Structure formats: structure tokens, C-alpha cells
Short mmCIF file of C-alpha atoms in Angstrom, two decimals:
data_model
loop_
_atom_site.label_atom_id
_atom_site.label_comp_id
_atom_site.label_asym_id
_atom_site.label_seq_id
_atom_site.Cartn_x
_atom_site.Cartn_y
_atom_site.Cartn_z
CA MET A 9 -5.51 50.64 52.00
CA ARG A 10 -6.37 48.32 49.55
CA LYS A 11 -7.90 46.07 52.52
CA THR A 12 -9.56 48.74 53.95
CA TYR A 13 -11.10 49.72 50.84
CA ILE A 14 -12.27 46.18 50.32
CA ALA A 15 -13.63 45.81 53.96
CA VAL A 16 -15.41 49.32 53.69
CA VAL A 17 -16.80 48.55 50.35
CA LEU A 18 -18.01 45.12 51.41
CA LEU A 19 -19.55 46.72 54.26
CA ALA A 20 -21.38 49.49 52.98
CA VAL A 21 -22.81 46.97 50.08
CA ILE A 22 -24.45 44.80 52.80
CA ALA A 23 -25.56 47.24 54.48
CA ILE A 24 -27.16 49.53 51.59
CA VAL A 25 -29.06 45.99 50.46
CA GLY A 26 -30.30 44.92 54.04
CA ASP A 27 -31.33 48.14 54.46
CA HIS A 28 -33.35 48.60 51.32
CA LEU A 29 -34.97 44.79 51.90
CA THR A 30 -35.92 45.36 55.37
CA SER A 31 -37.37 49.22 55.14
CA PRO A 32 -41.29 49.46 53.72
CA SER A 33 -41.43 49.64 50.07
CA SER A 34 -41.42 53.43 49.03
CA GLY A 35 -42.16 53.62 45.73
CA ARG A 36 -40.72 56.49 43.88
CA ALA A 37 -37.38 57.85 44.92
CA VAL A 38 -38.06 61.41 46.58
CA SER A 39 -36.43 63.93 47.97
CA PRO A 40 -37.57 65.97 51.38
CA GLU A 41 -38.23 69.01 49.33
CA ASP A 42 -41.15 66.81 47.32
CA PHE A 43 -43.09 67.86 50.95
CA ALA A 44 -45.57 70.14 51.53
CA GLY A 45 -43.75 72.88 53.45
CA ALA A 46 -40.66 72.33 53.09
CA CYS A 47 -38.40 75.48 52.34
CA ALA A 48 -35.08 73.89 51.56
CA PRO A 49 -33.32 70.98 50.18
CA CYS A 50 -33.24 69.08 53.63
CA GLY A 51 -36.90 69.78 53.93
CA ALA A 52 -36.52 72.71 57.01
CA PRO A 53 -40.00 74.53 57.05
CA CYS A 54 -40.16 78.52 55.51
CA PRO A 55 -39.74 80.97 58.38
CA VAL A 56 -42.97 82.49 57.26
CA LYS A 57 -45.52 80.06 56.62
CA LYS A 58 -46.89 80.55 52.85
CA MET B 6 16.72 55.32 42.05
CA SER B 7 17.95 54.08 38.63
CA THR B 8 15.49 54.33 35.41
CA THR B 9 15.33 50.18 35.46
CA THR B 10 13.68 50.39 38.98
CA VAL B 11 11.31 52.72 37.69
CA SER B 12 11.19 50.72 34.54
CA ALA B 13 10.31 47.77 36.37
CA SER B 14 8.16 49.29 38.70
CA VAL B 15 5.68 50.63 35.85
CA SER B 16 5.95 47.14 34.12
CA THR B 17 5.00 45.10 36.75
CA SER B 18 2.06 47.53 37.81
CA PRO B 19 -1.30 46.46 36.01
CA ARG B 20 -3.03 48.66 34.16
CA ILE B 21 -6.44 47.69 35.16
CA ASP B 22 -7.05 46.97 38.80
CA THR B 23 -9.89 44.14 38.10
CA LEU B 24 -10.81 43.65 41.66
CA PHE B 25 -11.87 46.88 41.97
CA LEU B 26 -12.96 47.92 38.75
CA GLY B 27 -15.28 44.84 39.03
CA ALA B 28 -16.43 45.47 42.38
CA ALA B 29 -17.60 48.91 41.51
CA VAL B 30 -19.41 47.79 37.79
CA LEU B 31 -21.04 44.97 40.47
CA ALA B 32 -21.99 46.97 43.21
CA THR B 33 -23.79 49.39 40.72
CA ALA B 34 -25.21 46.63 39.16
CA ILE B 35 -26.60 45.49 42.31
CA LEU B 36 -28.36 49.23 43.23
CA VAL B 37 -29.76 49.26 39.49
CA ALA B 38 -30.94 46.06 39.93
CA LEU B 39 -32.90 46.51 42.99
CA VAL B 40 -34.55 49.67 42.11
CA LEU B 41 -35.43 48.18 38.86
CA LEU B 42 -37.29 45.37 40.73
CA ASP B 43 -39.41 47.94 42.20
CA GLY B 44 -40.16 49.57 38.86
CA GLN B 45 -38.09 52.59 39.47
CA THR B 46 -36.61 53.53 36.57
CA ALA B 47 -35.69 57.31 37.29
CA SER B 48 -34.02 55.77 40.41
CA ALA B 49 -31.91 53.76 38.43
CA ALA B 50 -31.13 56.80 35.72
CA LEU B 51 -29.99 58.67 39.38
CA VAL B 52 -27.22 55.69 40.02
CA LEU B 53 -26.23 55.76 36.53
CA GLY B 54 -26.47 59.65 36.58
CA GLY B 55 -24.06 59.93 39.73
CA PHE B 56 -21.77 57.08 38.22
CA ALA B 57 -21.19 59.31 35.12
CA LEU B 58 -20.60 62.14 37.31
CA GLY B 59 -18.00 60.06 39.29
CA ILE B 60 -15.94 59.23 36.38
CA ALA B 61 -16.27 62.73 34.66
CA PHE B 62 -15.24 64.63 38.24
CA LEU B 63 -12.16 62.32 38.79
CA LYS B 64 -11.01 62.39 34.83
CA ALA B 65 -11.52 66.26 34.60
CA GLU B 66 -9.98 66.43 38.32
CA PHE B 67 -12.86 68.96 39.06
CA SER B 68 -12.04 70.34 42.10
CA TYR B 69 -14.44 73.23 43.89
CA THR B 70 -12.16 73.12 46.80
CA ALA B 71 -9.04 73.70 45.12
CA SER B 72 -10.37 76.07 42.69
CA TRP B 73 -11.42 78.33 46.19
CA ARG B 74 -7.82 78.16 47.07
CA ARG B 75 -6.24 79.04 44.22
CA PHE B 76 -8.72 82.04 43.85
CA LEU B 77 -7.84 83.10 46.93
CA ASN B 78 -3.99 82.61 47.34
CA ARG B 79 -3.09 83.64 43.84
CA GLY B 80 -6.07 85.00 42.08
CA GLU B 81 -6.65 82.34 39.60
CA ALA B 82 -9.81 82.52 38.46
CA GLY B 83 -10.33 79.61 35.89
CA GLY B 84 -11.41 77.15 38.13
CA LEU B 85 -14.53 79.06 39.70
CA ILE B 86 -15.21 80.29 36.24
CA GLY B 87 -14.96 76.29 35.23
CA GLY B 88 -17.54 75.59 37.94
CA LEU B 89 -20.01 78.83 36.54
CA ILE B 90 -19.94 76.78 33.28
CA VAL B 91 -21.66 74.02 35.40
CA ILE B 92 -24.00 76.58 36.45
CA ALA B 93 -24.87 78.32 33.43
CA ILE B 94 -25.64 74.93 31.56
CA CYS B 95 -27.52 73.67 34.42
CA ALA B 96 -29.59 76.47 34.93
CA LEU B 97 -30.84 76.72 31.29
CA ALA B 98 -33.03 73.84 32.19
CA VAL B 99 -33.58 73.92 35.94
CA VAL B 100 -34.99 77.79 36.01
CA PRO B 101 -37.42 77.34 33.21
CA VAL B 102 -38.69 73.74 33.94
CA ALA B 103 -38.99 74.18 37.83
CA ALA B 104 -41.14 77.34 37.28
CA LEU B 105 -43.61 76.05 34.16
CA TRP B 106 -43.37 72.29 34.87
CA PRO B 107 -45.38 70.45 37.82
CA GLY B 108 -43.38 68.05 39.28
CA PHE B 109 -40.25 69.67 39.23
CA GLY B 110 -38.30 72.55 41.60
CA GLY B 111 -35.87 74.07 42.24
CA ALA B 112 -33.37 74.20 45.08
CA ILE B 113 -34.48 76.96 47.26
CA ALA B 114 -33.49 77.78 51.01
CA PRO B 115 -34.39 80.49 53.44
CA LEU B 116 -32.31 83.68 53.89
CA GLY B 117 -30.99 84.20 57.25
CA PRO B 118 -28.37 83.42 59.81
CA SER B 119 -28.60 79.80 59.68
CA LEU B 120 -27.44 79.90 56.02
CA LEU B 121 -24.45 82.76 56.83
CA ILE B 122 -23.01 80.64 59.91
CA GLY B 123 -23.28 77.34 57.95
CA ALA B 124 -21.91 78.09 54.68
CA PHE B 125 -18.99 80.20 56.40
CA VAL B 126 -18.24 77.13 58.68
CA PHE B 127 -18.48 74.71 55.88
CA GLY B 128 -16.01 77.06 54.02
CA ILE B 129 -13.20 76.49 56.85
CA GLY B 130 -14.16 72.91 56.99
CA MET B 131 -13.63 72.37 53.25
CA GLN B 132 -10.49 73.67 53.05
CA LEU B 133 -9.70 71.47 55.85
CA ALA B 134 -11.22 68.38 54.70
CA ASN B 135 -9.63 69.23 51.18
CA GLY B 136 -12.90 68.24 49.56
CA CYS B 137 -16.55 69.30 49.64
CA GLY B 138 -19.33 67.39 49.26
CA SER B 139 -18.87 66.16 45.49
CA GLY B 140 -15.00 66.09 45.69
CA THR B 141 -15.48 64.04 49.20
CA LEU B 142 -17.56 61.63 47.13
CA TYR B 143 -14.89 61.23 44.06
CA THR B 144 -11.80 61.04 46.05
CA VAL B 145 -13.25 58.73 48.38
CA GLY B 146 -14.34 56.63 45.27
CA GLY B 147 -10.78 57.39 43.69
CA GLY B 148 -9.28 55.49 46.35
CA SER B 149 -7.92 58.07 48.72
CA GLY B 150 -7.93 56.82 52.68
CA ARG B 151 -7.50 60.30 53.76
CA MET B 152 -10.93 60.91 52.27
CA LEU B 153 -12.54 58.16 54.07
CA VAL B 154 -11.81 59.95 57.02
CA THR B 155 -13.15 62.59 55.85
CA LEU B 156 -16.40 60.99 54.27
CA ALA B 157 -16.86 59.05 58.11
CA PHE B 158 -16.71 62.65 60.28
CA PHE B 159 -18.88 64.18 57.65
CA ILE B 160 -21.47 62.24 58.14
CA ILE B 161 -21.02 62.52 61.72
CA GLY B 162 -20.91 66.21 61.91
CA SER B 163 -24.28 66.31 59.46
CA VAL B 164 -25.88 64.19 61.83
CA LEU B 165 -24.73 66.78 64.68
CA GLY B 166 -26.12 69.63 62.10
CA SER B 167 -29.53 68.16 62.05
CA LEU B 168 -29.74 68.27 65.71
CA SER B 169 -28.38 71.78 65.84
CA LEU B 170 -30.97 73.26 62.50
CA PRO B 171 -33.52 74.22 64.20
CA SER B 172 -32.28 76.44 66.59
CA PHE B 173 -30.53 78.13 64.27
CA LEU B 174 -33.44 78.64 62.00
CA ALA B 175 -35.19 80.07 65.40
CA LEU B 176 -32.82 83.07 65.28
CA GLY B 177 -35.05 84.37 61.91
CA GLY B 178 -34.95 84.37 58.11
CA ILE B 179 -37.07 85.22 55.24
CA ASN B 180 -38.47 82.71 52.96
CA PRO B 181 -36.61 82.01 49.44
CA VAL B 182 -36.23 84.69 47.25
CA LEU B 183 -36.61 83.03 43.89
CA ALA B 184 -35.99 85.22 40.48
CA SER B 185 -38.63 83.12 38.39
CA ASP B 186 -41.19 84.06 41.51
CA TYR B 187 -40.37 87.90 40.24
CA LEU B 188 -39.77 87.84 36.71
CA GLY B 189 -41.48 84.70 35.25
CA PRO B 190 -39.50 81.79 34.03
CA TRP B 191 -37.97 83.31 31.47
CA GLY B 192 -36.78 86.49 32.66
CA GLY B 193 -35.66 84.54 35.83
CA LEU B 194 -33.44 82.68 33.69
CA VAL B 195 -32.39 85.82 31.90
CA ALA B 196 -31.38 87.19 35.64
CA THR B 197 -29.87 84.41 36.61
CA LEU B 198 -27.17 83.76 33.43
CA ALA B 199 -26.63 87.69 34.12
CA SER B 200 -25.71 86.93 37.45
CA ILE B 201 -23.51 84.14 36.71
CA ALA B 202 -21.74 86.31 33.67
CA LEU B 203 -21.57 89.14 36.54
CA ALA B 204 -19.55 86.91 38.65
CA ALA B 205 -17.19 85.71 35.88
CA VAL B 206 -16.16 89.32 34.89
CA ILE B 207 -15.44 89.97 38.64
CA MET B 208 -13.55 86.88 39.04
CA ALA B 209 -11.41 87.50 35.66
CA ALA B 210 -11.04 91.49 36.61
CA VAL B 211 -9.68 90.24 40.29
CA ALA B 212 -7.48 87.68 38.87
CA LYS B 213 -6.36 90.06 35.99
CA LYS B 214 -5.48 92.61 38.95
CA ARG B 215 -3.39 90.07 40.60
CA GLY B 216 -1.58 88.97 37.47
CA ALA B 217 -2.89 85.70 37.24
CA ASN B 218 -4.90 83.75 34.61
CA PHE B 219 -8.43 83.75 34.18
CA MET B 220 -9.37 80.95 31.87
CA PRO B 221 -10.38 77.74 32.66
CA SER B 222 -8.08 75.09 31.26
CA ARG B 223 -9.40 72.84 28.66
CA THR B 224 -9.95 70.22 30.86
CA TYR B 225 -12.04 72.30 32.99
CA ILE B 226 -13.90 73.65 29.81
CA ILE B 227 -14.78 70.13 28.34
CA GLY B 228 -15.42 68.91 31.92
CA GLY B 229 -17.63 71.48 33.48
CA ILE B 230 -19.89 70.98 29.80
CA VAL B 231 -20.32 67.50 30.86
CA ILE B 232 -20.73 67.89 34.35
CA GLY B 233 -23.24 70.34 33.38
CA VAL B 234 -25.34 68.27 30.78
CA LEU B 235 -25.29 65.30 33.87
CA CYS B 236 -26.52 67.76 36.42
CA ILE B 237 -29.81 68.79 33.96
CA ALA B 238 -30.06 65.00 33.47
CA VAL B 239 -30.02 64.05 37.36
CA PHE B 240 -32.65 67.08 37.45
CA PHE B 241 -34.98 65.22 34.97
CA ALA B 242 -34.29 61.91 36.50
CA GLY B 243 -35.03 63.26 40.48
CA GLY B 244 -37.59 66.39 40.16
CA HIS B 245 -34.56 68.48 41.58
CA PRO B 246 -31.46 70.09 41.14
CA TRP B 247 -28.34 67.38 41.76
CA SER B 248 -27.62 67.17 45.96
CA VAL B 249 -25.52 65.67 47.76
CA THR B 250 -25.14 66.37 51.70
CA PHE B 251 -28.70 65.22 52.66
CA GLY B 252 -27.66 61.55 51.78
CA TYR B 253 -24.29 61.71 54.41
CA THR B 254 -27.39 63.13 57.16
CA VAL B 255 -29.56 60.23 56.13
CA TRP B 256 -26.56 57.52 56.25
CA GLY B 257 -25.52 59.10 59.39
CA GLY B 258 -29.14 58.92 60.89
CA LYS B 259 -29.67 55.63 60.00
CA ILE B 260 -25.94 54.34 61.56
CA PHE B 261 -26.78 56.35 65.06
CA ALA B 262 -30.63 55.00 64.86
CA ALA B 263 -29.20 51.24 64.41
CA LEU B 264 -26.83 51.84 67.25
CA GLY B 265 -29.76 52.85 69.42
CA PHE B 266 -29.89 56.68 69.22
CA ASP B 267 -33.65 58.03 69.66
CA PHE B 268 -34.48 60.88 66.99
CA SER B 269 -37.97 60.69 68.05
CA GLN B 270 -37.46 63.79 69.95
CA ALA B 271 -35.52 65.44 67.20
CA GLU B 272 -37.19 68.11 65.79
CA PHE B 273 -35.58 67.67 62.45
CA TRP B 274 -36.33 64.12 61.86
CA GLN B 275 -39.92 64.93 62.50
CA TRP B 276 -39.96 67.07 59.26
CA PRO B 277 -41.86 65.10 56.66
CA GLY B 278 -39.16 64.62 54.39
CA PRO B 279 -36.18 63.40 57.00
CA LYS B 280 -38.77 61.56 58.72
CA ARG B 281 -39.08 59.80 55.73
CA ALA B 282 -36.12 59.26 54.95
CA LEU B 283 -34.80 58.02 58.07
CA THR B 284 -37.69 55.08 57.91
CA GLY B 285 -37.82 54.47 54.39
CA SER B 286 -35.10 52.80 52.00
CA VAL B 287 -32.02 54.55 51.67
CA LEU B 288 -32.58 53.68 47.92
CA SER B 289 -35.56 55.93 48.15
CA ASP B 290 -33.34 59.19 48.71
CA THR B 291 -32.56 60.78 45.86
CA SER B 292 -29.16 62.18 47.01
CA SER B 293 -28.02 58.46 48.20
CA LEU B 294 -28.78 57.23 44.59
CA THR B 295 -26.30 59.95 42.87
CA ASP B 296 -23.68 59.68 45.85
CA PHE B 297 -23.57 55.85 45.50
CA GLY B 298 -23.73 55.92 41.71
CA MET B 299 -20.86 58.87 42.31
CA ILE B 300 -18.50 56.76 44.57
CA PHE B 301 -18.70 53.84 42.43
CA GLY B 302 -18.20 55.40 39.18
CA ALA B 303 -15.04 57.38 40.43
CA MET B 304 -13.96 53.71 41.76
CA ALA B 305 -14.64 52.15 38.42
CA ALA B 306 -12.82 55.21 36.87
CA ALA B 307 -9.50 54.94 38.83
CA ALA B 308 -9.54 51.15 38.79
CA ALA B 309 -9.58 51.46 35.17
CA THR B 310 -6.39 53.17 34.55
CA LYS B 311 -4.11 52.09 37.63
CA ARG B 312 -3.82 50.05 40.68
CA TYR B 313 -6.27 50.91 42.68
CA ALA B 314 -5.79 52.41 46.43
CA ALA B 315 -2.35 51.89 46.40
CA THR B 316 -0.80 54.86 48.27
CA ALA B 317 0.29 54.78 51.70
CA TRP B 318 -1.75 56.43 54.51
CA PRO B 319 -1.31 60.30 55.11
CA PRO B 320 0.58 61.41 58.10
CA LEU B 321 -1.16 61.96 61.08
CA GLY B 322 -1.68 65.52 61.05
CA SER B 323 -3.39 65.37 57.75
CA LEU B 324 -5.92 62.89 59.12
CA LEU B 325 -6.82 65.06 62.11
CA ALA B 326 -7.46 68.31 59.60
CA ALA B 327 -9.87 65.55 57.22
CA ALA B 328 -11.74 64.46 60.69
CA ILE B 329 -11.89 68.21 61.78
CA GLY B 330 -12.57 69.46 58.41
CA GLY B 331 -15.14 66.57 57.82
CA LEU B 332 -17.06 67.35 60.75
CA LEU B 333 -17.33 70.98 60.10
CA CYS B 334 -18.26 70.40 56.35
CA GLY B 335 -20.86 67.96 57.71
CA TRP B 336 -22.41 70.37 60.29
CA GLY B 337 -21.94 73.45 58.14
CA ALA B 338 -23.71 71.60 55.24
CA ARG B 339 -26.65 70.79 57.21
CA ILE B 340 -26.60 74.34 58.53
CA GLY B 341 -26.32 76.20 55.56
CA PHE B 342 -28.38 73.96 53.83
CA GLY B 343 -26.03 72.23 51.25
CA CYS B 344 -22.41 72.24 50.00
CA ASN B 345 -21.04 73.74 46.84
CA ILE B 346 -23.37 71.26 44.91
CA GLY B 347 -26.87 71.28 47.09
CA ALA B 348 -26.78 75.24 48.12
CA PHE B 349 -23.93 76.85 45.33
CA ILE B 350 -24.56 75.43 42.36
CA GLY B 351 -28.09 73.86 42.77
CA GLY B 352 -29.22 77.58 44.43
CA VAL B 353 -27.87 79.54 41.42
CA ALA B 354 -28.94 77.72 38.79
CA SER B 355 -32.50 77.74 40.47
CA GLY B 356 -32.45 81.17 40.73
CA SER B 357 -32.25 81.70 44.24
CA LEU B 358 -30.60 84.16 45.92
CA HIS B 359 -29.33 81.82 48.36
CA GLY B 360 -26.50 80.38 46.25
CA TRP B 361 -25.11 83.47 45.90
CA ILE B 362 -25.44 84.44 49.77
CA TRP B 363 -23.98 80.81 50.47
CA PHE B 364 -20.88 81.46 48.22
CA LEU B 365 -20.22 84.76 49.96
CA ALA B 366 -20.68 83.61 53.55
CA ALA B 367 -18.33 80.59 52.54
CA LEU B 368 -15.33 82.79 50.79
CA PRO B 369 -14.07 84.26 54.15
CA GLY B 370 -14.26 80.69 55.72
CA CYS B 371 -12.29 79.52 53.05
CA MET B 372 -9.64 82.35 53.77
CA ILE B 373 -10.05 81.16 57.41
CA GLY B 374 -9.25 77.03 56.45
CA ILE B 375 -6.47 78.12 54.24
CA ARG B 376 -4.50 79.77 56.76
CA LEU B 377 -5.48 76.52 59.38
CA ARG B 378 -3.95 74.32 56.79
CA PRO B 379 -0.48 74.46 57.75
CA LEU B 380 -1.09 73.80 61.49
CA PHE B 381 -1.51 70.30 60.11
CA GLY B 382 1.31 70.05 57.91
CA MET B 383 -0.74 70.84 54.85
CA SER B 384 -0.08 73.72 52.06
CA ARG B 385 -1.45 76.50 51.90
CA ASP B 386 -1.80 75.88 48.13
#
């Protein structure tokens, strides 16, 4: 199991760093709730528009 | 098995697993450095807040899943009441600040079939997976191979849930109901704390009726206070209550997109928040930042005391339950607007009615999940 963990941790860190370096710079970290019209933590819209 | 053998094995077991302790600290340092290079101190705080949460959860063995199970099986309410301590502490900051301070918001969600179905399914999954959103993070970090399987399927289920959510929202519902909208920030806080106290009284009454203990253990009280304070810190750093499972959806979306899946026709991924999360850096998503921190915090805490991930893989039945449970948790969390953390703790601590509805809908799901556990060779307890 230790070998599995070593592989998973390595892959995860490489993937995170790779994704960060290849994605457009975005500034402040945000949650989907920060966007207009979001009505849930995942950014789903409200049933009735406010 | 002689005493000599035990002594020998104990003496040869390292007290500190330097490899994994070093890996956890180094990985965290890399993430913190990357966000600080972009000038994002709040992001660094979220990673470190997650790291501290990982340590706190692991050390207190704070398990919502086991608490639900003990309550439903034996009437023991101490674990759930310990969980309410977290919510009450968090609410002290979230309800007034979200109502009064621009730039901050509570965890809200629409009320409707989607919430009920999602929470119910999540309840089943949580008992099969043997962990909820936060539980999966800290047990994965703690070195449980079984929970690696849960996490993988949690992520897959979460992406499937993202594809189903618009259809479930179309079934109807009403806008979020927030106590502070009706009673003001301080009236909303009083109502929220009163609802938590009422829930604690009901849980204690049920425990008493069943002849079970309802007092949280000392570890749970201390753990609950520490976790509650950390929840407030995460709230101030991220602007919203702590959430876990949206991070899983983002990771899954990115993995599936890298494998060639096209989300351009998927409604969920066209909403502004998910769309930005899919295209932006994973380190610009608040829930991912605390999730990563939590895994590495639990890893550091586990590796600091014993040989890390030294247990054998569990039986196939248990792994199958981990996979099915993870899948149901992921799907249910997306349809039901979160897990114990994002929907229950975050929702109730925000004074949002959906938090309590989520709890009540997850309860029967848990009962079914507990009944299903023996089919996979797992104890009902």
C-alpha cells in the first residue's frame, strides 16, 4: 500500500502543479457562489430568478 | 504470539515516518509557494487551514459517518452533538458576517426534489463508503488504501452528478430560505443557535429513551471546538463557509476533459462558477485548496506518529462497498448541494433551511446504507 501511496502522491502533486502552470492566471481564489445568479455552493441558479 | 514478538515489532516500528511526513510537508509548501507567487495570501491561508483541519480531524477521529451510525444503531448521540458544536461555533461568525459584510456569503441552496433525493442518496453512500466528504479526505490522508478507492469513485460520481443536476433542478423548487433575510443578522443568529439547541435536545432525548449516552467524549468536545474555530478561519479566508465536494467535481471534470470528454454541451459546466473552475487553475478553487491541505495535514499527522499506510488492503467486498459508496456519495453530493460539510454544517451555520432539510433527508438514506453494509462483509456498527 505504501508504494501505491507514493505513486498517488507523486502523480497528484505533478498534476496539481502542471494544471496550475498551464492554466490562465486567475487571481483570487473563488467559489462558484461568488458569481452572479448562483444559488448553491456548486453555482446552480435559483429556481426563481431574483 | 509471544510478548517478545510484540516487543520486537514495536521496537523496530519507526515512531516517525520521515518519508511521508516529509512528502506531506513538502507538497503543502509547494502549494503554498505557488499561490503566494501569484500574490494570493488568502489562498495560502485556505491550504494551511485545510492542513490544520486534516490534523484536527485525524487526531480527534472526528467522524460524521460513524456518529450517524452510532445514533441510528444504538441511540448514542454524543458524536452528532459533537458535530453540532462545530456548527454552533461556525454560525457565530457566518450568520452575521455574511449578512453584514460585503464580499462574504453563506452556504445557501434551493429547496426541492433535488436536495431531498441527493441527500438521501448521499446518506446511503456515506455508510457504504464509510466516510463522507471530509471523512474521505482525512482517511485518505491518514493512509487508508480503502478510502483511496472511495475518493476515486467519489470523484467519478461527482462528475456524473454534475451532468444530472440540471434535470433534477428542472423538477422544481423554491429559492433558498435564509434566517437572516427574515430576522436580520442578529435575529437570524439567535434563530440558528436555537435550532441547533433544539436539535441537540431532541438527539439527547432519543438517546436517553434508548438508554444510550448523549454526552460527547472529551476528544469530541475539544475536536469540535478546534474544528469550529478552523471553520471560521476558512470562512474568512474564502468568503464562504468551508465546502469539500465541489473540489471533487472540479478534479473529475479536469481529468475527464484531459481524457477527451467534451463538456461544452453540459449545462452544469456552462454556469459561470463551474465553467471558470474547469478552465482556471485548480489552485484558484477555494474548496480544492482546503481539500489538498486537509489530505496533506492528515498525512503529516499520521506519519508523525507511526509507519504510514502500513496496513494490508481490505477484502474485496469492502473495496466494492467503497467504490459503490463513493459513487453514490459523489452523485448525491452534487444533486443535494454538498455533503456533511458543505450542506449540513455550512447550510445550518449560515442559517439556511436547506441544511436541516439535508440532514432529515440523509437520515433515512443512512438507515438503508447501514442495512446494506453486511452484504459487503461490513459490520452494521
